[in-house]
Coordinates of C-alpha atoms in Angstrom, one line a residue:
Chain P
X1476 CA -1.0 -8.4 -7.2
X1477 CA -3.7 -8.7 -9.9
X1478 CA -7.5 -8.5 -9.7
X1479 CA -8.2 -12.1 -8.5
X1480 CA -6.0 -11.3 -5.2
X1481 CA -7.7 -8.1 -4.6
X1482 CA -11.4 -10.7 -5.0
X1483 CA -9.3 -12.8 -2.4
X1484 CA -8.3 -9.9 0.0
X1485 CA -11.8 -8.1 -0.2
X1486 CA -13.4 -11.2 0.7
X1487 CA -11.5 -11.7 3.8
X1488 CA -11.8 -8.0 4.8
X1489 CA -15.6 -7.9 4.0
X1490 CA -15.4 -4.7 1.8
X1491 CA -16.9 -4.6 -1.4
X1492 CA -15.0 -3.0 -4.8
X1493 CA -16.1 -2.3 -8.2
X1494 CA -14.3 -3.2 -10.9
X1495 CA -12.9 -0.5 -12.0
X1496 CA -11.5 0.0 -8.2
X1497 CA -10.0 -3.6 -7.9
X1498 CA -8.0 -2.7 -10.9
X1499 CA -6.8 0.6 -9.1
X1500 CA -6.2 -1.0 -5.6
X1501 CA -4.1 -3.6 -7.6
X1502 CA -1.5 -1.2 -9.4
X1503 CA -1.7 1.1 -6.0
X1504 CA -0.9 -2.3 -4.2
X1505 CA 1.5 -3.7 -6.4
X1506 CA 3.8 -0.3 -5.8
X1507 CA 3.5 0.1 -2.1
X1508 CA 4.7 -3.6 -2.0
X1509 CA 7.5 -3.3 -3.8
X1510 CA 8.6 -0.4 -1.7
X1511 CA 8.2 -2.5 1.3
X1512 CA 10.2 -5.2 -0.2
X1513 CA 13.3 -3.7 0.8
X1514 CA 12.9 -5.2 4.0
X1515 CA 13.7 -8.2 2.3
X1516 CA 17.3 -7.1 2.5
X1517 CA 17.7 -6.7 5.9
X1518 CA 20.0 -10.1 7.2
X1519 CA 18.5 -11.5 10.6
X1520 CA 20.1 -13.2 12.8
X1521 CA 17.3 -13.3 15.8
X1522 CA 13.8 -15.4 15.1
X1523 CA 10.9 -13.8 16.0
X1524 CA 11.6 -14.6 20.1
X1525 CA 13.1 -11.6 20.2
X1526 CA 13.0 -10.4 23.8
X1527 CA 10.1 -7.8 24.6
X1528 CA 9.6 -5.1 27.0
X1529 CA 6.4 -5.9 28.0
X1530 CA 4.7 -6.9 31.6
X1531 CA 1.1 -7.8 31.9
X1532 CA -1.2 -5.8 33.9
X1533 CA -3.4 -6.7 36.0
X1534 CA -6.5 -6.3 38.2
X1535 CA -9.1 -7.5 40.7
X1536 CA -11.5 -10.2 39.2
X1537 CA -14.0 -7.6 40.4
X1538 CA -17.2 -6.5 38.8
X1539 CA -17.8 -2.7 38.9
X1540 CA -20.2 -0.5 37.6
X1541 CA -19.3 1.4 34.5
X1542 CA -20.9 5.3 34.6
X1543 CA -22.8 4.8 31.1
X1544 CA -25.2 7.8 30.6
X1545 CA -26.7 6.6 28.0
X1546 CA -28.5 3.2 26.5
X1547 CA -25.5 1.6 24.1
X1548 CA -27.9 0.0 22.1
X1549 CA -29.3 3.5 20.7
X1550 CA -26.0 3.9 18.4
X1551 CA -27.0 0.7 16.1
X1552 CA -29.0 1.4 13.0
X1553 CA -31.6 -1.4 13.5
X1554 CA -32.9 -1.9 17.3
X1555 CA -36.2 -3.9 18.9
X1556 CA -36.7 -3.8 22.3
X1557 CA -33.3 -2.9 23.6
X1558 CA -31.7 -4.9 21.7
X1559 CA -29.5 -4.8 18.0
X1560 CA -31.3 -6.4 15.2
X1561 CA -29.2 -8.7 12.5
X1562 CA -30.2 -9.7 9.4
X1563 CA -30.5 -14.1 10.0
X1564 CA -27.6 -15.3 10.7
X1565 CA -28.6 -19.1 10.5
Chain G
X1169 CA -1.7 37.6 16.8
X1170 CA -1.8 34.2 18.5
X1171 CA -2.8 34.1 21.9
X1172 CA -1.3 31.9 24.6
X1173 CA -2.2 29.8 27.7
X1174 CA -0.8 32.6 29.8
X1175 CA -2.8 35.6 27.5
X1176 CA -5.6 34.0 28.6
X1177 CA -5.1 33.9 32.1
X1178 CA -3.8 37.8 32.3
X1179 CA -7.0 38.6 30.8
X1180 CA -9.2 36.5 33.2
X1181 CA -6.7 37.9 36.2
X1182 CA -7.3 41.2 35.2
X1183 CA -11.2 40.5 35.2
X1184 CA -12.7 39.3 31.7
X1185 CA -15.0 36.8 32.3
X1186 CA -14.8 33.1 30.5
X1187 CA -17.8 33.4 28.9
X1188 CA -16.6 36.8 27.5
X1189 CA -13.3 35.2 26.2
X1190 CA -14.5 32.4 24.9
X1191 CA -17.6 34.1 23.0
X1192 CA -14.5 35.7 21.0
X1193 CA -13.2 32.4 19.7
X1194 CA -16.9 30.7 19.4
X1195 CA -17.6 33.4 16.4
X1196 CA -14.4 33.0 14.9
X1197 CA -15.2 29.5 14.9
X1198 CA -18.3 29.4 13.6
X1199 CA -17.2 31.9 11.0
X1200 CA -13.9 30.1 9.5
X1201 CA -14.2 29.1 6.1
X1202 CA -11.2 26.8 6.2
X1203 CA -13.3 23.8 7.2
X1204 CA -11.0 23.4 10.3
X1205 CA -14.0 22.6 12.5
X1206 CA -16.7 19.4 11.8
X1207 CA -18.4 21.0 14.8
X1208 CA -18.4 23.8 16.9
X1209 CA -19.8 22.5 20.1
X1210 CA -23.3 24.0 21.5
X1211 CA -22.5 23.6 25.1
X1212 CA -19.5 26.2 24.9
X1213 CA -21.4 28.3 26.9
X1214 CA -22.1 25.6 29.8
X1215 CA -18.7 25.3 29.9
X1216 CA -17.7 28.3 30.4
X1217 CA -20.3 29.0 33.1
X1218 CA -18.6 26.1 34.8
X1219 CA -15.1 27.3 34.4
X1220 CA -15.7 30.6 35.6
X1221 CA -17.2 28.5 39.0
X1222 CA -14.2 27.3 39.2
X1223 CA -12.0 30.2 39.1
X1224 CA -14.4 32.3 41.5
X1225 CA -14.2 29.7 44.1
X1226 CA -10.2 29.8 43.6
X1227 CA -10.0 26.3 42.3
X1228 CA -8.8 26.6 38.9
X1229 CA -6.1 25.1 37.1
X1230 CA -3.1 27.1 34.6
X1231 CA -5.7 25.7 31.8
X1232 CA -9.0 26.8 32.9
X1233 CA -10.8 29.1 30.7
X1234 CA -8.5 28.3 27.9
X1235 CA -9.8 27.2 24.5
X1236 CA -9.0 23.7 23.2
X1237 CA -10.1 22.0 20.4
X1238 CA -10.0 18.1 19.7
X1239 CA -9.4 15.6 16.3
X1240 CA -12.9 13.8 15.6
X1241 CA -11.4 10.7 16.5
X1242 CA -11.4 11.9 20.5
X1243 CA -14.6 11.2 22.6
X1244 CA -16.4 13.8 24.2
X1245 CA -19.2 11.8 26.0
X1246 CA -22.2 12.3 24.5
X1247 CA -21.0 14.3 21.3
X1248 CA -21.0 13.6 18.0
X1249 CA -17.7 11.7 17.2
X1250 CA -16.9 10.6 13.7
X1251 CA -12.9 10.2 12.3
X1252 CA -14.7 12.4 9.6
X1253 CA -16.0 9.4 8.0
X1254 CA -19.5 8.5 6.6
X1255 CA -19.2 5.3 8.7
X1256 CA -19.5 7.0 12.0
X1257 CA -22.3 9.7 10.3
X1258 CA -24.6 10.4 13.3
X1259 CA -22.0 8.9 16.1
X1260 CA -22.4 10.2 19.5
X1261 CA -19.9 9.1 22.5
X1262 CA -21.2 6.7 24.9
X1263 CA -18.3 8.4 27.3
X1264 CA -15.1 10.6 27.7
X1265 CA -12.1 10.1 27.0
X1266 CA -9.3 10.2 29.7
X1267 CA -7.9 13.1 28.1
X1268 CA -10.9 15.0 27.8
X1269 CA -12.0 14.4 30.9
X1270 CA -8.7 15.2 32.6
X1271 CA -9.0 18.8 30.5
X1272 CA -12.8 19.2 31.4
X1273 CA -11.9 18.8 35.4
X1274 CA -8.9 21.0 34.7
X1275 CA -11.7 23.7 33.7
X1276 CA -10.7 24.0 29.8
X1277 CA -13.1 25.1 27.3
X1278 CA -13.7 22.0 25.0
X1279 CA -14.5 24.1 21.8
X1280 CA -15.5 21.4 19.2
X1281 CA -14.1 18.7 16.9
X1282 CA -12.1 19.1 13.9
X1283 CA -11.4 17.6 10.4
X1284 CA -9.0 14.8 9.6
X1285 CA -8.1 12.3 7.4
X1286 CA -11.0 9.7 8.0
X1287 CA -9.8 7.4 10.8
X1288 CA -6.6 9.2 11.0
X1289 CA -5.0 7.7 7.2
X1290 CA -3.7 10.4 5.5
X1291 CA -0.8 13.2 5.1
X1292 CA -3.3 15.6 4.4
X1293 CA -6.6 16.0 5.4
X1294 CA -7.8 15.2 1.9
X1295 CA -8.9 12.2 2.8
X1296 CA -11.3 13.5 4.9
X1297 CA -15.3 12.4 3.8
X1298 CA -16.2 16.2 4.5
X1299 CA -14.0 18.1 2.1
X1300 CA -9.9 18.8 2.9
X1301 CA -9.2 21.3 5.8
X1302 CA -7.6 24.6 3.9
X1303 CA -3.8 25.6 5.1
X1304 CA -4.6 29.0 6.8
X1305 CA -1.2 30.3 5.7
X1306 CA -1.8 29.6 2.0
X1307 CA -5.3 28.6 1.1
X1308 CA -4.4 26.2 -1.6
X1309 CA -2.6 24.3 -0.2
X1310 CA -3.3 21.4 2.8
X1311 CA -2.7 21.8 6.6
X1312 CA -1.0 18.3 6.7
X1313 CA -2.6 15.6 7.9
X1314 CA -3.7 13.4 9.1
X1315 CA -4.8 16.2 12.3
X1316 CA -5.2 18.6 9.7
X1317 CA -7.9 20.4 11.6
X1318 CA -6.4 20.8 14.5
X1319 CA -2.9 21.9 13.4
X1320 CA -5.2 24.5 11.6
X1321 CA -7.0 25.4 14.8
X1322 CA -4.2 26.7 16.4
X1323 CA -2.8 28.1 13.6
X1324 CA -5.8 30.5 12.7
X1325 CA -6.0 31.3 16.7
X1326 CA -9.4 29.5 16.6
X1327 CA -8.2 27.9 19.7
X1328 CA -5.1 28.2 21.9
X1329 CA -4.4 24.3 21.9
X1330 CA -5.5 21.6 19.8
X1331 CA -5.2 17.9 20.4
X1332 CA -4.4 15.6 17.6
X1333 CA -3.4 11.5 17.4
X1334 CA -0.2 10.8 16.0
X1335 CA 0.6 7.3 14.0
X1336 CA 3.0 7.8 12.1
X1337 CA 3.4 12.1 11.7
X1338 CA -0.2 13.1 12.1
X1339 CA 0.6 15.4 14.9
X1340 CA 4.4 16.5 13.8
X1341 CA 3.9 17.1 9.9
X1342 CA 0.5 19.1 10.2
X1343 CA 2.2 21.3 12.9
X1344 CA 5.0 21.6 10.5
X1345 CA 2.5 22.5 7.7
X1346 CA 1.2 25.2 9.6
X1347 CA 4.0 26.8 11.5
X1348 CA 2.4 25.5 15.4
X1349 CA 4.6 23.5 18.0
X1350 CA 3.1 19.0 17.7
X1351 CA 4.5 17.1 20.1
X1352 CA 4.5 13.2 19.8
X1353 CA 4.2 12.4 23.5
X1354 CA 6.2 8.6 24.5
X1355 CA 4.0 6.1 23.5
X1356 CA 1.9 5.1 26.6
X1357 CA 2.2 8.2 28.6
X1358 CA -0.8 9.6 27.2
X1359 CA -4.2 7.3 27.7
X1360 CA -5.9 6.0 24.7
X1361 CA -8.8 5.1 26.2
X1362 CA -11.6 6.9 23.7
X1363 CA -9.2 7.6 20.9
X1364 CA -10.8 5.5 18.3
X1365 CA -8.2 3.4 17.4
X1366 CA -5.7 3.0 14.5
X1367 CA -2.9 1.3 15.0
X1368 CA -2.7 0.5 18.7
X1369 CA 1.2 -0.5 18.9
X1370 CA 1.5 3.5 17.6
X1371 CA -0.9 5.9 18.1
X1372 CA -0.3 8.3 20.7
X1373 CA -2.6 11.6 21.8
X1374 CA -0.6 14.8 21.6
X1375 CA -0.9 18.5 21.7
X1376 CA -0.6 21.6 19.0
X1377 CA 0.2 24.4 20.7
X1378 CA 1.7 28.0 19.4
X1379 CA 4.6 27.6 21.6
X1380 CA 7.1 25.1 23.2
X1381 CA 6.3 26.3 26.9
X1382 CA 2.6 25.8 26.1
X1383 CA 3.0 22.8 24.8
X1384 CA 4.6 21.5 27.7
X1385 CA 1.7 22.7 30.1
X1386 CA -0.4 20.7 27.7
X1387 CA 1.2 17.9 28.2
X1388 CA 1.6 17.8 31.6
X1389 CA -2.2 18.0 32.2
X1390 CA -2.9 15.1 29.7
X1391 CA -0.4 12.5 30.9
X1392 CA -0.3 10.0 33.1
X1393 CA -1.4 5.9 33.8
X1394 CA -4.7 4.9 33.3
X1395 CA -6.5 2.3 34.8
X1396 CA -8.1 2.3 31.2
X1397 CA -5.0 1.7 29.0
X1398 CA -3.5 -0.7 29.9
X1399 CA -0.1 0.1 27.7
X1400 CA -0.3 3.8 29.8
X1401 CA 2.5 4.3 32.3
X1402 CA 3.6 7.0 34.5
X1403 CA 6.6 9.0 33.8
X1404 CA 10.5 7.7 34.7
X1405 CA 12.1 10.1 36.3
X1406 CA 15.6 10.4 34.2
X1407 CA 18.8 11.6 35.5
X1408 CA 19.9 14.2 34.1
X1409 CA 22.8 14.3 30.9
X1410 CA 25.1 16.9 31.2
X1411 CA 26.2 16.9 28.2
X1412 CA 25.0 18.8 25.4
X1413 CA 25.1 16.9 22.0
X1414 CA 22.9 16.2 19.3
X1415 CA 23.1 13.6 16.5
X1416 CA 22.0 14.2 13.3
X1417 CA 21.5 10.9 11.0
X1418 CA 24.1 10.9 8.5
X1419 CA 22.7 10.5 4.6
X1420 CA 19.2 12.2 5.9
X1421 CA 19.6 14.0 2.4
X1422 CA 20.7 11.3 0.2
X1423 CA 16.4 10.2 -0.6
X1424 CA 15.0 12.2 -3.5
X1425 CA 11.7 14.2 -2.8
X1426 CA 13.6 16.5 -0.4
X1427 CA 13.6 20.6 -1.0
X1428 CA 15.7 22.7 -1.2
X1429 CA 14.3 24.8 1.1
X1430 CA 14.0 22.1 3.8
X1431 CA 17.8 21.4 3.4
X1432 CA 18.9 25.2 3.4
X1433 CA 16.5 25.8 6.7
X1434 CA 17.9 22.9 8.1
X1435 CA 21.4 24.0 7.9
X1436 CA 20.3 27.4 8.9
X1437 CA 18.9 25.7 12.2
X1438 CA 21.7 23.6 13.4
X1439 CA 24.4 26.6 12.7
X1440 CA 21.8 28.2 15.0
X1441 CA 22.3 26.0 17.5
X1442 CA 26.1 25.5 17.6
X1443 CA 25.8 29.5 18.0
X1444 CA 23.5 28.0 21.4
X1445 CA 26.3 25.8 22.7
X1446 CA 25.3 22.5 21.3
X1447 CA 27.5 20.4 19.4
X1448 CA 25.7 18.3 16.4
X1449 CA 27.5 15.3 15.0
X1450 CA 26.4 12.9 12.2
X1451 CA 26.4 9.5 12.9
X1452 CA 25.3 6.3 11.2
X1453 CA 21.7 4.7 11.4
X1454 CA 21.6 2.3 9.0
X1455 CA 18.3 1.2 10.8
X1456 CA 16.5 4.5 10.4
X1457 CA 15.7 4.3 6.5
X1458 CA 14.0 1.0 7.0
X1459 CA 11.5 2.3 9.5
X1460 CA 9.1 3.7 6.6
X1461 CA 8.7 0.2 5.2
X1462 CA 8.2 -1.5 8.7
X1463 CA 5.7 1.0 9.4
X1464 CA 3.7 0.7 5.9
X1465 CA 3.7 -3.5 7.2
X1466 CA 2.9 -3.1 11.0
X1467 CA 0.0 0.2 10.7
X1468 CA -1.9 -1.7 7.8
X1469 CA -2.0 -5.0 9.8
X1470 CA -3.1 -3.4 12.9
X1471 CA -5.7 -1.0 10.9
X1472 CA -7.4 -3.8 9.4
X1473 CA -7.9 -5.8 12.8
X1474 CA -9.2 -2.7 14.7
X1475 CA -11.4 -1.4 11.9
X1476 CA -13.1 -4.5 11.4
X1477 CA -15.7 -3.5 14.1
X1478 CA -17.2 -1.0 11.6
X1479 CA -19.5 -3.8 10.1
X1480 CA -22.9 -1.9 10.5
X1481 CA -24.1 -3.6 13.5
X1482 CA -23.6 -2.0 16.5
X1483 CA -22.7 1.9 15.5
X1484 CA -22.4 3.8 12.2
X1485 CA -24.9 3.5 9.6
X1486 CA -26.3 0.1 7.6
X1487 CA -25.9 -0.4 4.0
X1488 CA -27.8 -3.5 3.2
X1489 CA -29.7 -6.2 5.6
X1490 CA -30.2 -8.4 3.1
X1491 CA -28.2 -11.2 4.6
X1492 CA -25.1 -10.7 7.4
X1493 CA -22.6 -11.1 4.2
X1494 CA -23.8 -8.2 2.7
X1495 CA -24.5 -6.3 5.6
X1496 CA -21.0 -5.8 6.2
X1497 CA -19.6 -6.3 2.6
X1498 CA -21.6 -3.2 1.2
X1499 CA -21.7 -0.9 4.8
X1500 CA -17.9 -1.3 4.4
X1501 CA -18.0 -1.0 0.6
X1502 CA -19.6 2.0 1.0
X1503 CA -19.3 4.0 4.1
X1504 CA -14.9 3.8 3.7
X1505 CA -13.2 6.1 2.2
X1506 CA -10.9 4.6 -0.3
X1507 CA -7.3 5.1 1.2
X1508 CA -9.1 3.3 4.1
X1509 CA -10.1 0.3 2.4
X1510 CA -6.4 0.3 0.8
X1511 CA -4.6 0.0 3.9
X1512 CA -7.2 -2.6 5.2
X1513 CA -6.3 -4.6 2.4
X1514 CA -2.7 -3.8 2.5
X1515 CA -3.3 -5.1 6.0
X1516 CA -5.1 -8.0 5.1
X1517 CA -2.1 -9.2 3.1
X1518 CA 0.5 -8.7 5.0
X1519 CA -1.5 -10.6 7.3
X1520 CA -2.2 -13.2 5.0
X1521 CA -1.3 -17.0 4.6
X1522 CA 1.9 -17.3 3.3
X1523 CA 3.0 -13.8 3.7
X1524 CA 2.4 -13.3 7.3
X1525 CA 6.6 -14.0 7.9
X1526 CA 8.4 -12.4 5.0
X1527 CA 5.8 -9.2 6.0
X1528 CA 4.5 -8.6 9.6
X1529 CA 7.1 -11.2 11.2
X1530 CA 10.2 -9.9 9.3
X1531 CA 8.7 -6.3 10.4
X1532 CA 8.4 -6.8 13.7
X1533 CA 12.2 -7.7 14.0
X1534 CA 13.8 -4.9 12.5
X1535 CA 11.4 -2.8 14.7
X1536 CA 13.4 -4.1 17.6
X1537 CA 16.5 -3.6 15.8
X1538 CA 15.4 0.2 15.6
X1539 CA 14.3 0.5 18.9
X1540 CA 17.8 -0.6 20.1
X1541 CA 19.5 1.3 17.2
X1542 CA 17.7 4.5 19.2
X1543 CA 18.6 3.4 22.5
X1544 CA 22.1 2.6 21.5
X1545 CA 22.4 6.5 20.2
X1546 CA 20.4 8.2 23.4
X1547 CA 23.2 6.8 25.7
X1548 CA 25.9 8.9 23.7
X1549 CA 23.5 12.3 22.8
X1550 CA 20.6 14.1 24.5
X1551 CA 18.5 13.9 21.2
X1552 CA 18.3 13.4 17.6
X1553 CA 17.7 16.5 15.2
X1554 CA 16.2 16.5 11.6
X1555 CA 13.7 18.0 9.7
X1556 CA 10.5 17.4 9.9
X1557 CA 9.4 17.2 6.7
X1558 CA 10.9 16.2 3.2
X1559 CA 9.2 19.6 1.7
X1560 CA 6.9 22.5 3.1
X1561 CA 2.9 22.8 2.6
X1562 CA 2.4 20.8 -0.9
X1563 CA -0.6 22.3 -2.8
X1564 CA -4.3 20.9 -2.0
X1565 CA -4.7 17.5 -4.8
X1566 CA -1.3 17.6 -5.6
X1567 CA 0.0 13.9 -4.1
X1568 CA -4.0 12.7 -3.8
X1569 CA -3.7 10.3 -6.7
X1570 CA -0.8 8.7 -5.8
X1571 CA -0.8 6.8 -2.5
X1572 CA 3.0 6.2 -3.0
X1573 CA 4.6 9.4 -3.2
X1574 CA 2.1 10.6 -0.2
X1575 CA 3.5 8.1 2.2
X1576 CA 6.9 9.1 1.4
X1577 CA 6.4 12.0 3.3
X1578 CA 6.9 10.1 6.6
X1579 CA 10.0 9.6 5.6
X1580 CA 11.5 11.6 8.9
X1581 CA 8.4 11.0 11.5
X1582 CA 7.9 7.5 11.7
X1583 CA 10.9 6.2 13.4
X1584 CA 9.6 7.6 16.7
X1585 CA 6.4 5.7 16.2
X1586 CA 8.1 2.8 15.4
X1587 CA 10.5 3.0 18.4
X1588 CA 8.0 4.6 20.4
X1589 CA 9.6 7.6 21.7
X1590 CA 8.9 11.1 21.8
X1591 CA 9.4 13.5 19.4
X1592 CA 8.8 17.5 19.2
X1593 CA 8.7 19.7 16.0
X1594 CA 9.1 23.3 16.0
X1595 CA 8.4 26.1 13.6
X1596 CA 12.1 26.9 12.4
X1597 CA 11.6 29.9 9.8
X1598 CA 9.7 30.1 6.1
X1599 CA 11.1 28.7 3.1
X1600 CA 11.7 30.8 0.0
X1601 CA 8.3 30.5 -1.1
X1602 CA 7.1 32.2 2.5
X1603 CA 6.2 28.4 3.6
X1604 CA 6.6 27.4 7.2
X1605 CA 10.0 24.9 7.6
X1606 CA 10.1 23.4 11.0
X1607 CA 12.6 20.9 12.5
X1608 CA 12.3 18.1 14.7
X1609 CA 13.8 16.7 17.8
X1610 CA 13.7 12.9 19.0
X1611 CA 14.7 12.1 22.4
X1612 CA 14.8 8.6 25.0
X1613 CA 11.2 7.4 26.1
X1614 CA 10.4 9.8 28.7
X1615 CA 12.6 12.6 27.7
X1616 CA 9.8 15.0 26.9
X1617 CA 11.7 17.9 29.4
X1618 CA 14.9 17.0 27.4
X1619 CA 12.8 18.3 24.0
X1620 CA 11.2 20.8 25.5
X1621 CA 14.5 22.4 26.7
X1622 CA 15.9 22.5 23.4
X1623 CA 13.0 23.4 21.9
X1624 CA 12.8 26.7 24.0
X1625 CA 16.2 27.0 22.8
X1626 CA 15.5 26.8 19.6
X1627 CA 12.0 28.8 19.5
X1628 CA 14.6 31.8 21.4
X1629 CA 16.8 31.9 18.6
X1630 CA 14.7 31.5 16.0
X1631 CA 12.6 35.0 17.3

């Protein structure tokens, strides 16, 4: 876990980190995954199909109206006529 | 003196008006210098007015009139919202959360939002953008976290219930900071729909409360399936288990970072309650200890997926719109706190290419084997006891600089996260140094009444 992982990591999160920080993040890193590790020493004997609990839920393919009291568009920072406005993206 | 849900209602029985009532908490409120609050709400007064409609025209509920406060990370349509971070500065609601709204129709007084740890990552409420939330029981030292303020709320008798998020501890260890019942409902029978989201395989919306039969009333007004949440269900109703045994981890002191205090209280508590007719046994669970590290793989992973809507665009503030890149690079850079853009990295890597097996795979597996580790216990006992946290209140910037020894302090409230059952802490005496101790019961998924039995029993014998 050195700096150029951290450049790696931050680029696919999108957050920006000063130098001084990736060094930081690195050592902070670096000792959380080595506590983690010990996972490592769990044997399994399943693969990840292990059997869930879980049941899909479902509903009508039927459009109703959400109560919205208020114009979503108004939370962005940058708005034009209703809508949310982007630096170009092409 | 700490007032309770049925205070409140002998007073408005015997005539006090809401408005009158609640007037007495809204000063306190705004007058606390503990930082519990971000924001006292301006429509108390609306509310009250409409609460005391309700009771005139014999509609109201056990909860109507009664002051609540909620975590920052709760909607409340069309106020301010923010997981007391810069990201969200200025962030009103768009609409209510089920739990809110289920308190608002109840008639509750919705008394304003308080600090946490910024989007809900943190033992503390240090990690807050606005300044840690103050321990009212001992000033220098932290409430817990990451529902700091709310533990706090209750504690100081700014409001009679609080309602907090818990992830991994952030309802249990804050209520243990500060001497107040947390209850860490069964994943799924609260609603999530407008609690901003952490780590959506874990988070679940619980109440603080001063006592255990409170707590319950609480909870019973908050639950339920939601057309909203699709991981909410309804209740099971359980048979009863006649018997009356408790299991108690064996090795639970064998990890360094554990007080002395917490061990003595501990045995103190379950003497206590052999005296009440239960019998406690220690059994093995080798699975247990590895439910810290699963948990610091899993939350991470899901953190950086559902954070990575705070780019700038759509809410929150903008910190460059130079080109979309940097848009998000430097609003992220900027607006985040830095444990939050730890764990989004820690996430990120676990995540990663070539890590993704031995890390989130490999974790996802031994979660099952815990979950079946609990069940496997519940069909032998009615619960599981231990304490609730490895120490008492630590002092305010004492475990701020080291992100390690801060998680550590999970060590005894994760499991239930990552097996997503219940699980209730309650005040159980002071430590030597005056500190609140507090234990902490585990039960099946659904066997709240089961915790809130022995937690009654408990409470009783601890008076």
């Amino acid at each position: 876990m050195n700096s150029e992982t951290i450049e790696y990591l931050a680029n696919l999160a999108k957050i920006s980190f000063s130098k001084e920080e990736k060094d930081q993040i690195a050592h902070d890193l670096e000792k959380v995954i080595s506590f983690v590790d010990q996972i490592q020493k769990v044997e399994i004997q399943e693969t990840i199909e292990t059997k869930h609990n879980l049941t899909n839920v479902f509903r009508e393919d039927r459009v109703e109206p959400i109560n919205s009291n208020q114009n979503l568009v108004e939370a962005a920072a940058d708005t034009q006529d209703g809508f949310v406005r982007v630096p170009k993206i092409l | 003196m700490k007032e309770t849900i049925k205070t409140i209602q002998d007073r408005l029985k015997a005539g006090e008006k809401v408005l009158d009532i609640i007037s007495q908490y809204e000063s306190k409120a705004r007058l606390e210098d503990f930082n519990i609050y971000r924001e006292v709400f301006d429509d108390i007064e609306t509310q009250s007015i409409k609460a005391q409609e309700m009771i005139d025209c014999g509609n109201q509920t056990a909860i109507s009139g009664v002051p609540i406060a909620i975590k920052d990370n709760i909607l409340f349509d069309r106020h301010l919202a923010g997981a007391s971070s810069k990201m969200l500065e200025g962030y009103r609601a768009s609409y209510d959360s089920t739990v809110v709204k289920k308190l608002k129709d109840a008639g509750a007084i919705i008394m304003g939002r308080t600090n946490m740890d910024e989007f809900a990552m943190g033992s503390s409420t240090e990690n807050s953008a606005y300044g840690p939330t103050m321990n009212p029981i001992d000033r220098s030292r932290v409430p817990g976290g990451s529902s700091g303020g709310s533990a706090a709320a209750v504690a100081a008798g700014l409001a009679v219930a609080a309602l907090g998020s818990d992830t991994g501890g952030s309802i249990r260890q804050p209520a243990a900071f500060c001497g107040v019942v947390g209850l860490l409902p069964t994943y799924g029978s609260v609603s999530r729909h407008g609690l901003m989201a952490m780590g959506s395989s874990l988070d679940v919306i619980g109440p603080f409360t001063a006592t255990v039969s409170d707590n319950e009333i609480i909870y019973n007004f908050i639950k339920g399936k939601d057309k909203f949440d699709s991981t909410s269900k309804d209740s099971i109703e359980k048979k009863e288990n006649s018997k009356k045994t408790l299991a108690i981890p064996k090795g639970l002191f064998e990890t360094t970072g554990i007080t002395e205090d917490i061990k003595k209280n501990f045995h103190e508590v379950v003497k206590k309650i052999n005296e009440a007719g239960f019998i406690t046994e220690e059994i093995d669970m080798p699975y247990f200890n590895y439910a810290l590290s699963v948990y610091y793989i899993l939350m991470p992973a899901e953190v950086s997926s559902n954070l990575a809507r705070f780019d700038g665009v759509r809410y929150g503030s903008r910190k460059s719109n130079d080109s979309l890149d940097d848009l998000y690079v430097q609003t992220r850079g900027e607006l985040f706190g830095s444990e939050v853009r730890r764990r989004i990295l820690l996430g990120t890597y676990v995540l990663s290419h070539g890590y993704y097996d031995a890390y989130y795979n490999k974790a996802l597996i031994i979660r099952d084997l815990i979950k079946k580790e609990f069940n496997t216990v519940f069909e032998n006992y009615n619960a599981i006891l231990t304490p609730t946290t490895p120490s008492t209140a630590f002092k305010i910037g004492e475990k701020v600089n080291d992100p390690l020894a801060m998680y550590l302090s999970d060590l005894f409230t994760v499991p239930a996260n990552i097996a997503q059952i219940p699980a209730l802490s309650i005040p159980s005496g002071k430590g030597s140094d005056g500190l609140p101790c507090a234990v902490q019961i585990m039960g099946p998924q659904f066997g709240e009444s089961t915790l809130f039995e022995i937690g009654k029993i408990i409470e009783d014998y601890m008076r």
